[in-house]
Each structure stands twice: as C-alpha cells, then as structure tokens.
Coordinates of C-alpha atoms and ligand atoms in Angstrom, one line a residue:
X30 CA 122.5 105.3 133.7
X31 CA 120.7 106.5 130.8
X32 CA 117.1 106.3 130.8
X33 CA 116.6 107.1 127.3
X34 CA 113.7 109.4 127.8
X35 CA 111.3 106.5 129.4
X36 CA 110.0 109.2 131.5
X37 CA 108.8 111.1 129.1
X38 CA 107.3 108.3 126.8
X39 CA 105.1 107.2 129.3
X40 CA 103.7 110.5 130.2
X41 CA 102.6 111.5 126.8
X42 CA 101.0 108.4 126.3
X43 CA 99.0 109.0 129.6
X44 CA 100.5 106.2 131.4
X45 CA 100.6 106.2 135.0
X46 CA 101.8 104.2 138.2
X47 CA 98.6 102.2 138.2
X48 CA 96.3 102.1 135.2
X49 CA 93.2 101.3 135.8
X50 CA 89.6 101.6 133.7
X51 CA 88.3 105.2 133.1
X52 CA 85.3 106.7 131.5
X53 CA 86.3 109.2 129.5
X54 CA 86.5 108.0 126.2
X55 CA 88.0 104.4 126.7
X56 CA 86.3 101.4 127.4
X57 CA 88.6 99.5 130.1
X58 CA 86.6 98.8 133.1
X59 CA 89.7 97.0 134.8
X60 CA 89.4 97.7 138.5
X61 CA 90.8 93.5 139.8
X62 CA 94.1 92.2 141.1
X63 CA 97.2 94.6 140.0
X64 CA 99.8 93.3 137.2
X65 CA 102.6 94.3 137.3
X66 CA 105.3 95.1 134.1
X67 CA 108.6 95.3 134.4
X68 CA 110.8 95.6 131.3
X69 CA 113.8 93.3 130.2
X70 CA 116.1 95.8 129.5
X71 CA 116.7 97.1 133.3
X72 CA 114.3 94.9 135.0
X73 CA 112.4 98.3 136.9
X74 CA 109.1 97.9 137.5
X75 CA 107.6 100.2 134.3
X76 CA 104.0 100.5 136.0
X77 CA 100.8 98.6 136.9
X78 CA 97.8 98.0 135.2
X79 CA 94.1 96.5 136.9
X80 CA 92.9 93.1 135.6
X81 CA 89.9 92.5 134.2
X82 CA 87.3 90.8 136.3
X83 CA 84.2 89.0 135.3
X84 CA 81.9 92.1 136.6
X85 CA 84.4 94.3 134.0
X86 CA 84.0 91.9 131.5
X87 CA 80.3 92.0 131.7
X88 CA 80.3 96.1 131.5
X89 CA 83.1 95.5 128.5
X90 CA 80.5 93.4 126.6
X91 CA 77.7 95.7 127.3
X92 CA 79.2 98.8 126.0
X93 CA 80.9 96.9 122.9
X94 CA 77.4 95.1 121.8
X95 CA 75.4 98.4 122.6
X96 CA 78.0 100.9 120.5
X97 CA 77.9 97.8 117.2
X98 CA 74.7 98.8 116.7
X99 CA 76.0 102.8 116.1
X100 CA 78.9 101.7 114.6
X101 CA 77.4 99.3 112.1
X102 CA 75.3 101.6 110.8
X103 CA 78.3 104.6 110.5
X104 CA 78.7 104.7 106.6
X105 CA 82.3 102.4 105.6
X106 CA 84.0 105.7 104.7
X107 CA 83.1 107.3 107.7
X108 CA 84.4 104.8 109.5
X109 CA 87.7 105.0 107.2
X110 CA 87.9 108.7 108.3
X111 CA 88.1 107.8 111.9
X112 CA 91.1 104.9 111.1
X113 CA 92.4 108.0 109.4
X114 CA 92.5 110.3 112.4
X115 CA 93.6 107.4 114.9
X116 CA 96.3 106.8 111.9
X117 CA 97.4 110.6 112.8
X118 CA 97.5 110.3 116.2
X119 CA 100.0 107.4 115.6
X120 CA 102.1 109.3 113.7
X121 CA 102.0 112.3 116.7
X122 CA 103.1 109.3 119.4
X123 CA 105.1 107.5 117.2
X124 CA 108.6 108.4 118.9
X125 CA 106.9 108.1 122.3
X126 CA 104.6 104.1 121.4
X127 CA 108.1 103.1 119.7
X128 CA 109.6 104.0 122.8
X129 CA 107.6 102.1 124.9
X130 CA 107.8 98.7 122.8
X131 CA 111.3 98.9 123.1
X132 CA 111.6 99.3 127.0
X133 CA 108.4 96.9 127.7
X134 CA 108.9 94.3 124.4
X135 CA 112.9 94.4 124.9
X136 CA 113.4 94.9 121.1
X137 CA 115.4 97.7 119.2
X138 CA 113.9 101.1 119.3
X139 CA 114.2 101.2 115.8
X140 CA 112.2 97.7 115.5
X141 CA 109.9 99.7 118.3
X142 CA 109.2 102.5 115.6
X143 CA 109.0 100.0 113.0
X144 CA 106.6 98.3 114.7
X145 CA 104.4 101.7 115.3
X146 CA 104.8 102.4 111.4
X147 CA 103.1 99.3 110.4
X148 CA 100.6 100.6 112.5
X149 CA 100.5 103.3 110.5
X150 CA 100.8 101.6 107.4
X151 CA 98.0 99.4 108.5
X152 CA 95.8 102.4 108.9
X153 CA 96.3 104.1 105.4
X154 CA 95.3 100.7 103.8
X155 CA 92.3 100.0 105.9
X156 CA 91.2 103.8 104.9
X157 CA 91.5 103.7 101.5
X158 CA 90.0 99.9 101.8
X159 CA 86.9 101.8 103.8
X160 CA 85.8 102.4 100.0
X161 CA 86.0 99.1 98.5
X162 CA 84.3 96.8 100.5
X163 CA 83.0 95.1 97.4
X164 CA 80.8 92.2 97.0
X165 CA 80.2 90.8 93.6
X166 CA 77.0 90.6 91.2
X167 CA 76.4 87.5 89.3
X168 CA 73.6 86.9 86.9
X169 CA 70.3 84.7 87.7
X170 CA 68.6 82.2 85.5
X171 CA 65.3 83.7 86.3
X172 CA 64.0 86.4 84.1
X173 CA 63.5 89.9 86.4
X174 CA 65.5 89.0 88.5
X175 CA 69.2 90.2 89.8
X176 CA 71.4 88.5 92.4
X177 CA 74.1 89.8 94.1
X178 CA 76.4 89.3 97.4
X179 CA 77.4 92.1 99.9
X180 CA 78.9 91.9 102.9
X181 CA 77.9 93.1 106.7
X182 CA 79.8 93.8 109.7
X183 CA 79.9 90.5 112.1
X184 CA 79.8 92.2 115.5
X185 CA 82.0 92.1 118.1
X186 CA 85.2 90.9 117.4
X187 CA 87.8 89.3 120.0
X188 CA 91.2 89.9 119.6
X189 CA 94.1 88.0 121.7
X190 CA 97.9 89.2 121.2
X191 CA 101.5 87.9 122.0
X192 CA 104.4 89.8 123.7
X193 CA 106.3 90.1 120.8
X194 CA 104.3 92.2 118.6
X195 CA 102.4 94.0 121.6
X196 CA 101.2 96.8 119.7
X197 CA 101.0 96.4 115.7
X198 CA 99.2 93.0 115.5
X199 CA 96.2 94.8 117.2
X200 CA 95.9 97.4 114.8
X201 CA 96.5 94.5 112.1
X202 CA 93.0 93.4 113.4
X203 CA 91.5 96.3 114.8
X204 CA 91.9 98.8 111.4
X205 CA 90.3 96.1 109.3
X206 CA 87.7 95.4 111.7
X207 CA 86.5 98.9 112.6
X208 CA 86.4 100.2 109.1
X209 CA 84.4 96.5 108.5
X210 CA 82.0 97.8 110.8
X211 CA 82.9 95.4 113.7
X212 CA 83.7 96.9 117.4
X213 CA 86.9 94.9 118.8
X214 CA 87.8 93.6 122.2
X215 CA 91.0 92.9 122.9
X216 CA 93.5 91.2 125.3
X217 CA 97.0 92.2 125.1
X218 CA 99.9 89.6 126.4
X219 CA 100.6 90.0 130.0
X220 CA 103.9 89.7 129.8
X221 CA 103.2 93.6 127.6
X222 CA 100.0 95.4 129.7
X223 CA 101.5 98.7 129.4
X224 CA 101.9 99.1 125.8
X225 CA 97.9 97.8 125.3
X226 CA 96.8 100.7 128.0
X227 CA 98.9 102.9 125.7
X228 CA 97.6 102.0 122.5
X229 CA 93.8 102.5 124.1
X230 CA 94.3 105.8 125.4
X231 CA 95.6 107.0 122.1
X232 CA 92.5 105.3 120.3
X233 CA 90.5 106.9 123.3
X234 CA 91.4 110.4 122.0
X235 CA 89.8 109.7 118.8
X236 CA 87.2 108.3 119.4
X237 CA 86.0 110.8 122.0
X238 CA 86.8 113.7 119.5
X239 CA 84.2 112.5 117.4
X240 CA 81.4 112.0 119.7
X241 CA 81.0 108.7 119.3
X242 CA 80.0 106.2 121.9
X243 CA 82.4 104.2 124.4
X244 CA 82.4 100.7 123.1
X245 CA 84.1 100.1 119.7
X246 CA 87.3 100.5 121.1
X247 CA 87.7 98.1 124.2
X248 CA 90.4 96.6 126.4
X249 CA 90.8 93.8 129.0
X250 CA 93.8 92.8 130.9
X251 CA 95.1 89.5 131.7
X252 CA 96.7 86.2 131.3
X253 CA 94.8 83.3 129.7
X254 CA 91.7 83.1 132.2
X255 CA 90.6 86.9 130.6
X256 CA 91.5 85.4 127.0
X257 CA 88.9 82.2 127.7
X258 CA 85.9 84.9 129.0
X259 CA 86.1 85.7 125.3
X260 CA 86.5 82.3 123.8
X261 CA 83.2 80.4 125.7
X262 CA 81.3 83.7 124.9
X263 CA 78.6 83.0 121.9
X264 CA 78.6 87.1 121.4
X265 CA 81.5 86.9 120.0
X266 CA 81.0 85.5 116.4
X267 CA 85.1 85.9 115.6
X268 CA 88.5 85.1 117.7
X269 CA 91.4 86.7 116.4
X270 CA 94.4 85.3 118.0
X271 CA 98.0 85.5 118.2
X272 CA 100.2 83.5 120.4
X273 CA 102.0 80.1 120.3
X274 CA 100.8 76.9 118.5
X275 CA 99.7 75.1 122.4
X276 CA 97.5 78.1 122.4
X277 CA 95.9 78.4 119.5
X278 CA 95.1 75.1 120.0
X279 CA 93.0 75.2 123.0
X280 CA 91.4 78.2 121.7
X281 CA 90.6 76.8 118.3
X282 CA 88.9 74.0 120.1
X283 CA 87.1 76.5 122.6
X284 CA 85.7 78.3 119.6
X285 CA 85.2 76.0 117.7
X286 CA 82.7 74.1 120.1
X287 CA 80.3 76.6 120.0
X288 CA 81.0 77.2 115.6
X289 CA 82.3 80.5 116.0
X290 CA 85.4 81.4 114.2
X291 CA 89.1 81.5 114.8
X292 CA 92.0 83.8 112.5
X293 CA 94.8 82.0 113.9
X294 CA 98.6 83.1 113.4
X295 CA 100.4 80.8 115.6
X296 CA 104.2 79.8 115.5
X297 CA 106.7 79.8 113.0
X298 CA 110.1 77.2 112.5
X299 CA 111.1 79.0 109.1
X300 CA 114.0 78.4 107.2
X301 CA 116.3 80.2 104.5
X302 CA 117.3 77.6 101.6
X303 CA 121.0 78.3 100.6
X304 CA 121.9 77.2 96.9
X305 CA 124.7 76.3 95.2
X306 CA 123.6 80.1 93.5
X307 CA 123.3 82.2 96.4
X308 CA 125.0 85.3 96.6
X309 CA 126.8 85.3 100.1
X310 CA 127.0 88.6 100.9
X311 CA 122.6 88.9 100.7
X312 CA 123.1 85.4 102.7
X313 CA 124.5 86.7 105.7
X314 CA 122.6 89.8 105.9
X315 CA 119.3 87.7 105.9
X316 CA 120.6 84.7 107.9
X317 CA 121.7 87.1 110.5
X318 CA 119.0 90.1 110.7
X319 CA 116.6 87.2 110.5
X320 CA 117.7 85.1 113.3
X321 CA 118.5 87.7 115.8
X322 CA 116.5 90.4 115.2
X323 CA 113.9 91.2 118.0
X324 CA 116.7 88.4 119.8
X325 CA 115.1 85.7 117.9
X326 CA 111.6 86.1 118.9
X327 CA 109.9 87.2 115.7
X328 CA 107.2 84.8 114.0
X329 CA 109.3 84.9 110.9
X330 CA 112.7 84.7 112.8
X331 CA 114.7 82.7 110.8
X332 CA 115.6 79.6 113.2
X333 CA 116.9 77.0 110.5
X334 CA 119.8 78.1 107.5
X335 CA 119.4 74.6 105.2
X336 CA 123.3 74.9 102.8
X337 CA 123.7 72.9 100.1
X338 CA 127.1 70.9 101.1
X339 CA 129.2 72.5 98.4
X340 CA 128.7 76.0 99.8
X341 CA 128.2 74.9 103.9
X342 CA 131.7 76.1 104.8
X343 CA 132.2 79.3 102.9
X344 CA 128.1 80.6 105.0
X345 CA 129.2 78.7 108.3
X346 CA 132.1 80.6 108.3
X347 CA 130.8 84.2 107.3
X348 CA 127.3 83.6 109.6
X349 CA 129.9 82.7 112.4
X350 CA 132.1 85.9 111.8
X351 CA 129.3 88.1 111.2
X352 CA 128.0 86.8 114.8
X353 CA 131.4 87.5 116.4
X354 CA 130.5 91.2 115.6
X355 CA 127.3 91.3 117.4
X356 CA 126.7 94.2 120.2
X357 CA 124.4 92.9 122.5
X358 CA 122.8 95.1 125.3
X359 CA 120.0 98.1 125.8
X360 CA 118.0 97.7 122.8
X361 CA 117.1 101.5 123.4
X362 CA 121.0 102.3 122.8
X363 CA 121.1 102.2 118.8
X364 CA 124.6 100.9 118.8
X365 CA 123.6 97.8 120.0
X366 CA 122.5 94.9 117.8
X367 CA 120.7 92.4 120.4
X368 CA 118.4 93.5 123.3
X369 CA 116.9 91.2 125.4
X370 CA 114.5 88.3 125.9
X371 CA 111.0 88.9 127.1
X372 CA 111.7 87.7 130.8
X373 CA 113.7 84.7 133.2
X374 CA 111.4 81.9 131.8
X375 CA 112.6 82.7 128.1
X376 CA 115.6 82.7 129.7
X377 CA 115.3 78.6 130.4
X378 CA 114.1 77.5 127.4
X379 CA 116.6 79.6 125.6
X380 CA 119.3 77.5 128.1
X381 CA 117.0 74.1 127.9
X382 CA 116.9 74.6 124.0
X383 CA 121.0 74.5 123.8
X384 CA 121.6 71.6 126.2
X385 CA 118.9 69.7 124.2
X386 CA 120.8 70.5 120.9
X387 CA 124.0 69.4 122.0
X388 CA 122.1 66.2 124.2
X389 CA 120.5 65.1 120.5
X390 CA 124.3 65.1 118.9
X391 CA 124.5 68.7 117.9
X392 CA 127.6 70.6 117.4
X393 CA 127.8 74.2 119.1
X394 CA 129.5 76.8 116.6
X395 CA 128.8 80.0 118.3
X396 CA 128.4 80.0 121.8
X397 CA 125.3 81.0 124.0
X398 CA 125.2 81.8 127.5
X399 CA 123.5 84.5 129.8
X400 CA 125.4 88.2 130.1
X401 CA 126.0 89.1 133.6
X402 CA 127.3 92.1 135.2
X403 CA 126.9 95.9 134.3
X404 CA 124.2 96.6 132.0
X405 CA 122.6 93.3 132.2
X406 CA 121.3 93.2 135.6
X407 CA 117.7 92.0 134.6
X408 CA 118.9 89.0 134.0
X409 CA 117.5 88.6 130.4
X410 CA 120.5 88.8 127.9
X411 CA 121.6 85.9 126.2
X412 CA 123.8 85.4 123.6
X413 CA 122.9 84.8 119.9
X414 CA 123.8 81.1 119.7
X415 CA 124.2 78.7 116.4
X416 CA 124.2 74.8 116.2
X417 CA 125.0 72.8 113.6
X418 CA 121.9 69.7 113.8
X419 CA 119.8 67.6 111.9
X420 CA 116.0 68.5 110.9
X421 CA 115.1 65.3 112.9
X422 CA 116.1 66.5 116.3
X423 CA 113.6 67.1 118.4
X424 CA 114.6 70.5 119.4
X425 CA 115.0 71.8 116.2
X426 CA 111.3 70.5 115.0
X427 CA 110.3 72.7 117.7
X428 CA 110.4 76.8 118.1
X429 CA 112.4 78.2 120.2
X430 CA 111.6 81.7 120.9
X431 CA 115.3 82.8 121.4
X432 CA 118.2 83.4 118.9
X433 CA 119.3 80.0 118.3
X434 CA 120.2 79.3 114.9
X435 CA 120.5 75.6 113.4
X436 CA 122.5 74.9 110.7
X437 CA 121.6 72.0 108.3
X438 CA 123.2 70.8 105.3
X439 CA 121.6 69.3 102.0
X440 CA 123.4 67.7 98.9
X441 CA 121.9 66.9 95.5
X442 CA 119.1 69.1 93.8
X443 CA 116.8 71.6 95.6
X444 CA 113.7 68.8 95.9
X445 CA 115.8 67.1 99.1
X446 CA 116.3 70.6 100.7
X447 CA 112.7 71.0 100.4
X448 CA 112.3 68.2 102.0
X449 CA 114.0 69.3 105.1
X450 CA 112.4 72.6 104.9
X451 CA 108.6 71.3 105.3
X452 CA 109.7 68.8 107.3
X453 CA 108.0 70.6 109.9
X454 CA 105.1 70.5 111.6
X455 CA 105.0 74.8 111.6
X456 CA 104.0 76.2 107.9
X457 CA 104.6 80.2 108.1
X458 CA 107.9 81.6 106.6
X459 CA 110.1 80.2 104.2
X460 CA 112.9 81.6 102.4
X461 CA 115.5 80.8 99.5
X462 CA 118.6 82.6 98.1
X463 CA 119.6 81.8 94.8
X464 CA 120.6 83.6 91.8
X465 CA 118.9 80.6 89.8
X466 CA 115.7 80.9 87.8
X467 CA 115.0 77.3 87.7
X468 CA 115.4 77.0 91.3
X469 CA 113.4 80.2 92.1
X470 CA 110.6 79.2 90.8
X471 CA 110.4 75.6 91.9
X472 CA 110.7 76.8 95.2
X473 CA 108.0 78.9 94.6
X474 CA 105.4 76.5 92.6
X475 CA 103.2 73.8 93.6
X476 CA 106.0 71.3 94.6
X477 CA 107.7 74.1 96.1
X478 CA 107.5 75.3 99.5
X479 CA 104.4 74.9 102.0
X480 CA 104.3 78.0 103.9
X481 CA 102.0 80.4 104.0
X482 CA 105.1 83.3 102.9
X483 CA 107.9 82.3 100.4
X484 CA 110.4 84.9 99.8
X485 CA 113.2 85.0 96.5
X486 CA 116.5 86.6 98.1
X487 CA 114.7 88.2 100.7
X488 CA 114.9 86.6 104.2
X489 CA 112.1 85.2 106.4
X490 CA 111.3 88.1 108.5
X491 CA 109.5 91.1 108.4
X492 CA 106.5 91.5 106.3
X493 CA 104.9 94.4 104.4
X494 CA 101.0 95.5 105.2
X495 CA 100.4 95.2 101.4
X496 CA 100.0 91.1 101.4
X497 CA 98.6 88.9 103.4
X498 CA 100.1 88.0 106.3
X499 CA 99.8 84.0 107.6
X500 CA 101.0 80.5 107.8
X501 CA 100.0 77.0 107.2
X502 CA 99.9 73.5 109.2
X503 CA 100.6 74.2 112.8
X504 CA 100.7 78.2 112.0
X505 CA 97.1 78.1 112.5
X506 CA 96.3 78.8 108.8
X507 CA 94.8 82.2 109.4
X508 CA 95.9 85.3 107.0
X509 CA 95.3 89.1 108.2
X510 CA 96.5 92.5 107.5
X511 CA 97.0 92.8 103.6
X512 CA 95.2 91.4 100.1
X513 CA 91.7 90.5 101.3
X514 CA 92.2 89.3 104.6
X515 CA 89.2 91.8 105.8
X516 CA 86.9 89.1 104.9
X517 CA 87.2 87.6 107.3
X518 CA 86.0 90.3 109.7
X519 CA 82.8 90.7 107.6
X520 CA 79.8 87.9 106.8
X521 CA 78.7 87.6 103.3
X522 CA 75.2 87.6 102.0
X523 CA 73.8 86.4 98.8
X524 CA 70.8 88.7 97.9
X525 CA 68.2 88.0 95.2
X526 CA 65.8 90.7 93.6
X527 CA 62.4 89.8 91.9
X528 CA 61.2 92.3 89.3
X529 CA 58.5 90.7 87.6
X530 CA 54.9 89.9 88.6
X531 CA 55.8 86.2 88.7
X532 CA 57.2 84.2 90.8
X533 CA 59.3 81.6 89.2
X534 CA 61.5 78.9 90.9
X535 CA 65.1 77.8 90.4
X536 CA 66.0 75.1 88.2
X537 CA 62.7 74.9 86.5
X538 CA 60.7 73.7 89.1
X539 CA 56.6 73.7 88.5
X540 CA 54.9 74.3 91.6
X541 CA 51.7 75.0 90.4
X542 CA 48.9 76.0 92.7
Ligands
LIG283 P1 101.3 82.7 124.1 O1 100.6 81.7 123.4 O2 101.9 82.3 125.4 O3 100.3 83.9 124.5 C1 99.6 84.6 123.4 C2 98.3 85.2 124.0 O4 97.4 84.2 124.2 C3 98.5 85.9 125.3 O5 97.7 87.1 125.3 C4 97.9 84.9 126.3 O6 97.4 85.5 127.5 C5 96.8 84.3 125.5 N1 96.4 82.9 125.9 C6 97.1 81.9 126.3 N2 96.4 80.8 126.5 C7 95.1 81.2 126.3 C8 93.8 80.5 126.4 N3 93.8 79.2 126.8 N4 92.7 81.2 126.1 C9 92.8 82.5 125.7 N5 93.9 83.2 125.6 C10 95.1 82.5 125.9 O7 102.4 83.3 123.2 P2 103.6 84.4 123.5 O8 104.7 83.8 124.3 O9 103.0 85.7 124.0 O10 104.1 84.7 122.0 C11 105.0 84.0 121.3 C12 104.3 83.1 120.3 O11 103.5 83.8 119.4 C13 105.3 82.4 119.4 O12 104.9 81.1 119.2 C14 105.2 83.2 118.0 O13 105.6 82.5 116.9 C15 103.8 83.5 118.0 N6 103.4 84.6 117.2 C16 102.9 84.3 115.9 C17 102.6 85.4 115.1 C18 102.0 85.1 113.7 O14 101.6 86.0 113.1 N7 102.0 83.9 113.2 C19 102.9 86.7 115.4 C20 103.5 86.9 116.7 C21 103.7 85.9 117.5

C-alpha cells in the first residue's frame, strides 16, 4: 500500500520510535509511562511519546517561570522577530507538519496543510502585532498630572488542546502569547502526542538559534490528569483551553476556584439558515463542505441545515445527491473526500448518535454505517450520514463529533428559524444563505443570531486569523487568534504621573494636614 511519504515526514520533523524529553533546546522533561499513537487512517502504531510526571512537571514549571523573567523583559519586537523566524520554519516543514496531521488527525492532507498555514498566518499577525501592543492615554482631572494604561506580560500561560485541531490552535495561543511577553505550557490531546512533539522540536530550533533560554517554549504529555497539574497550579495566572463543553466545564470551575482565568472555546451545534432566497448551488457547497469536512469533527462543522418549507425538497434532494458522490477513504489520497474519525470510541457515538435519531422519531435520508474491508482496516470510517429531525430531540441539542447532518424545516418569516437556530444550548457558528437584504441583516443584528460567528452566504466552518475566533453560551465564551483577542494574554495597568509640587486628590477631596 502507499504510504504517502509518512516515513519521511516524521523524520524531518525529528520524530522518532519513542520521544521522550531532551535538553537541547526544548523543554519537555517527559521521561513517565509510554503513550502510544496510532493513526486512523491505517491503524499502525505512528510512534510513542513519554508522559509527563509530576517530578517533569515540576522541572517544566521551573524552567518556564525562570526563562519569563528573560523573556518579559525581551523588547515586544524582538519577540515578534522570533514568531517571525518560528513562522519560517513553518513554512520549511509545512509539507512534512501537514503531513503528519493528516496521518495522526485523520483529516485531508490538504486540511493538514491548511491547518499548518493558519499557523503561519497566525505568525505574520502576531509579528506585525509585536508593534502595537497599545494601551490608551486618557486625561486627568488633576492639574500636572497624566494618566495612562499599558499593558504587561501575565506569566506563564497554560494551554490545553483537542485532537482535532492538534497543531494550529496552539500556535493560535502560543504566537499571541510569546510576542505578549508570556512563556506557554502546553498539553496537546492524547489522542494527537505526536504532532505536539513535532510542533516543539520545530519551535526548539528557534529558540535555540537565538540563544535564548529553555523555558518559553514548553511541552507536557498526557490525558486529563497532566491537563489538571496546570489547572490547581496558582503560577499559572491564565488557562487557555480547547476541548469539549464537559471539559471546559470542570476546568472552568478548577480555575476559577483559585480566580485565575480561563479562554475557553468549547463545542459547537451550528447551523446554516436556508431562505426562501438562497441560491442553491452556494447551499450545497456549504451544507456539504461544512458537515463533512475533517468527517464532521470541526468546531464549526455544520451539524444542523434549518429550510424554510417551500425550498426543503429542492436542498434535501441536492444535499442527498451531492452526498451520493462522496469518496470516502485515506485522507492522504487527494481523491478522496472523507477520511476518518479520530479512533473506535468516535466510532460509537457516531453509531449511538444514529440509533438515537431514529429512536427519537427521525427519519434516515442518507445512510451511515462503518466501511469494512480493504483500505479501511482501522476500523474508523464511517459514512457521512443525514437525518431529517426536530431541534427538540435530544440528540440533535447535543454535538456529535461525526458527520451526521440534521435536517430541520421552518415555515413563516426568518424570526421562527431563529428560533430553532439558538435553540441550543452551544453559541459558536451560525450561518444563513440568502440573497435577501432584509433577511441578512436581521440575522445579523441584535435580534439576530447568538453565536459568537455569523456568516452571510458563507458556511459555518473555517475561519480566517484576521477576526476573532469564539462562541457563546455553552462555547465557553472565550475569543482568540484575531481582532484583539491578545488581551487577554496581557494584564492591564492604569498609571498615573504627578508633575507638580502638589499633591492633590481626586474628586476634590481636602485632606489638609
Ligand atoms: P476533550 O474535551 O475530550 O479534550 C480536550 C483536551 O482537554 C485534551 O487535551 C484533554 O486531555 C483535556 N482535558 C480533558 N479533561 C480535562 C480536565 N479535567 N482537566 C484538564 N484537561 C482536560 O475534547 P476532544 O475530543 O479532544 O475535542 C473535541 C471537542 O473540542 C469538541 O467538542 C469540539 O467542538 C471542541 N473544539 C472546540 C474548538 C473551539 O474553538 N471552540 C476548537 C476545536 C475543538
């Protein structure tokens, strides 16, 4: 069989059987228990990488609190011009990281090098953003004297990821941060090790290039116990974490307890609006790339299509026969549409999700079911699968990371399909596809929808580093990568300047002595 040049990838990104924590340049101490990776698309073991124990942890919180107080005081720009370089090093492994998303991850390579591009992206913006770090200046009331706010780094930041982003939500958070000023620890998914030991070494090379100390750039490995070293430990003043709605809220609550603070992008249940206006042809494409791209198991993945009744036949029918066209199989073959899910457990709630559909009154329009035989011996290829079902069902007020599609019709004006649409508890992408000004914009004002991204003939995935990035209600409410969102990695100070002999207080008070 093909291997698609696996071999290869892993070796230039100085992977090996059994990764464990090194000293030259990268700050992974990892010497416990072994993990082990295999990948979805051929289920081979792809290599092994070391936990983190709590004696690593303790070295990992030494070097990053001892190299903050370097890095903090490392001019913004300067610290841009080392995003820059790690930016460039992207760009060298691009081919090679994309590569190994798609084998570990299971999703297309060309979503793999997407995925390393917003990286990439990521990287420019934080540079040029090393250089406009700006606080504000505001006048006083008091004679002599000026009063401004600035802001300084916060320290070390934690950073927790999910499977299905393994690489590019880390440098979402880790760009920002380091050209903030903040030195990062993070914890990749364990379902994708490899791709974190990856994405360290290549940061490794940069920072050791310029001399500077281990420590900024740090890694741990493991499942939740490594996550909740981070989330009880006061040194860490900010959580950034990524992951499902159960988890973010137990580690909302963890961080909360001791008042640190929590960037939270938890899960999505988004939905396209279809008008009586919509063009079709855009319809399909953005029903379709939305709900089983990355095989359904995006944030944004579009998991409910809500049709206004005079127009439910005409997208049922294309969806369904643009679904009938589907290639499923390796994701690193370009010819295929649809890899696979992340692993057997997906699997079952992928299976549990249809059965509960159909339990709950749904009607079954396309097919699921798991691929057997050549090609899908790991066991984790399902197919794309769409329901016809009401909001109200309990399965469909729930995600479901797998490519299920619900199908849900409105009549009457677009208030009642907004209706349906934040009928959820989950607030992050939204979509509506209409060729109607009037509807457009409702959809898009105050009465319009609730989530934290609302798209205009565009569909509910994918997102560009330019805006923020975030959701609403159960999505956790955090917002990172574009716009401002590197304010949260900084704490802001209100300075006031005396330039007089006197000393006079706010709002007139005489304090005379
Ligand atoms: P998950 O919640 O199972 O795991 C996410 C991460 O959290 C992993 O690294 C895991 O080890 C860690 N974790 C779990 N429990 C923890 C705890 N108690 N303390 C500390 N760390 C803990 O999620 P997953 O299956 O990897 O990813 C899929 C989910 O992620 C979906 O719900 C998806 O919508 C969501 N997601 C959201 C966004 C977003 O930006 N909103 C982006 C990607 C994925």
């Amino acid at each position: 069989a093909a291997t698609f040049g696996i071999e290869s990838a892993l070796k230039q990104l100085g992977l090996k059987d059994i990764n464990e924590g090194t000293s030259t340049g990268s700050t992974n101490f990892s010497s416990g228990d072994i993990i082990e990776s295999y990948s979805p698309v051929d289920g081979k073991l792809i290599g092994k990488v070391k936990a983190t124990t709590k004696e690593d942890y303790a070295k990992v919180m030494q070097a990053a609190t001892s190299a903050f107080k370097t890095w903090r005081t490392t001019p913004a720009p300067l610290r841009g011009e080392i995003v820059r370089q790690f930016g460039d090093k992207l760009r060298e492994k691009k081919e090679a990281l994309g590569k190994l998303v798609s084998y570990e991850m299971g999703k297309s390579y060309q979503e793999g090098l997407g995925e390393v591009q917003e990286m990439i992206d990521i990287c420019d913006f934080a540079v040029g953003l090393s250089r406009q770090l700006h606080g504000l200046t505001m006048h006083s009331e008091r004679p002599g004297h000026r009063m401004y706010e600035q802001y300084h780094p916060l320290g070390v930041v934690g950073i927790i990821s999910a499977f299905n982003f393994p690489v590019a939500v880390w440098a979402w958070n880790t760009a920002l941060a380091w050209i903030c000023g903040d030195v990062c620890v993070w914890k990749p998914s364990e379902k994708t090790p490899m791709c974190g030991v990856a994405c360290q070494n290549i940061a490794a090379e940069v920072f050791a290039a310029n001399g500077l100390p281990e420590g900024i750039c740090n890694l741990i490995n493991g499942d939740y116990a490594v996550g909740e070293m981070m989330t009880k430990d006061t040194r860490i003043p900010l959580i950034s974490a990524t992951g499902s709605t159960r988890m973010g809220k137990i580690v909302a609550k963890e961080v909360a307890g001791r008042l640190g603070n929590t960037l939270l992008e938890l899960g999505g249940n988004n939905a396209i609006i279809v008008t009586p206006d919509a063009d079709i042809k855009m319809t399909v494409i953005g029903a379709v790339f939305g709900a089983v791209g990355t095989a359904g198991q995006r944030c944004t993945s579009t998991r409910r299509l809500i049709i206004h009744e005079s127009m439910y036949d005409k997208v049922k029918d294309a969806v369904v026969s643009a679904y009938n066209q589907l290639r499923i199989g390796n994701p690193l073959d370009e010819n295929n549409h649809v890899g696979p899910i992340i692993d057997k457990d997906a699997v079952k709630m992928y299976q549990n999700a249809l059965e509960k559909v159909v339990a709950e009154g749904g009607n079954i329009v396309v097919e699921g079911g798991v691929l057997e035989g050549e090609g899908y011996e790991s066991g984790c290829y399902v197919k794309p699968a769409i329901a016809e079902a009401e909001n109200s069902f309990e399965i469909v007020q729930h995600e479901t990371f797998a490519p299920i599609l619900y199908l849900l019709k409105y009549s009457g004006t677009i208030e009642n399909a907004l209706d349906i649409q934040n009928g959820v508890a989950q607030g992050l992408s939204s979509a509506i596809m209409t060729n109607n000004l009037r509807e457009a914009e409702h959809f898009l004002s105050v009465q319009g929808s609730d989530c934290g991204i609302a798209n205009v003939n565009i569909g509910t995935s994918g997102a560009e580093i330019g805006g923020a990035f975030g959701g609403e209600k159960e999505t956790g409410g955090g917002r990172e990568s574009g716009s401002d969102a590197w304010k949260v990695y900084m704490r802001r100070q209100t300075n006031t300047i005396n330039y007089t002999t006197e000393l006079p207080l706010a709002q007139g008070i005489k304090f005379n002595l």
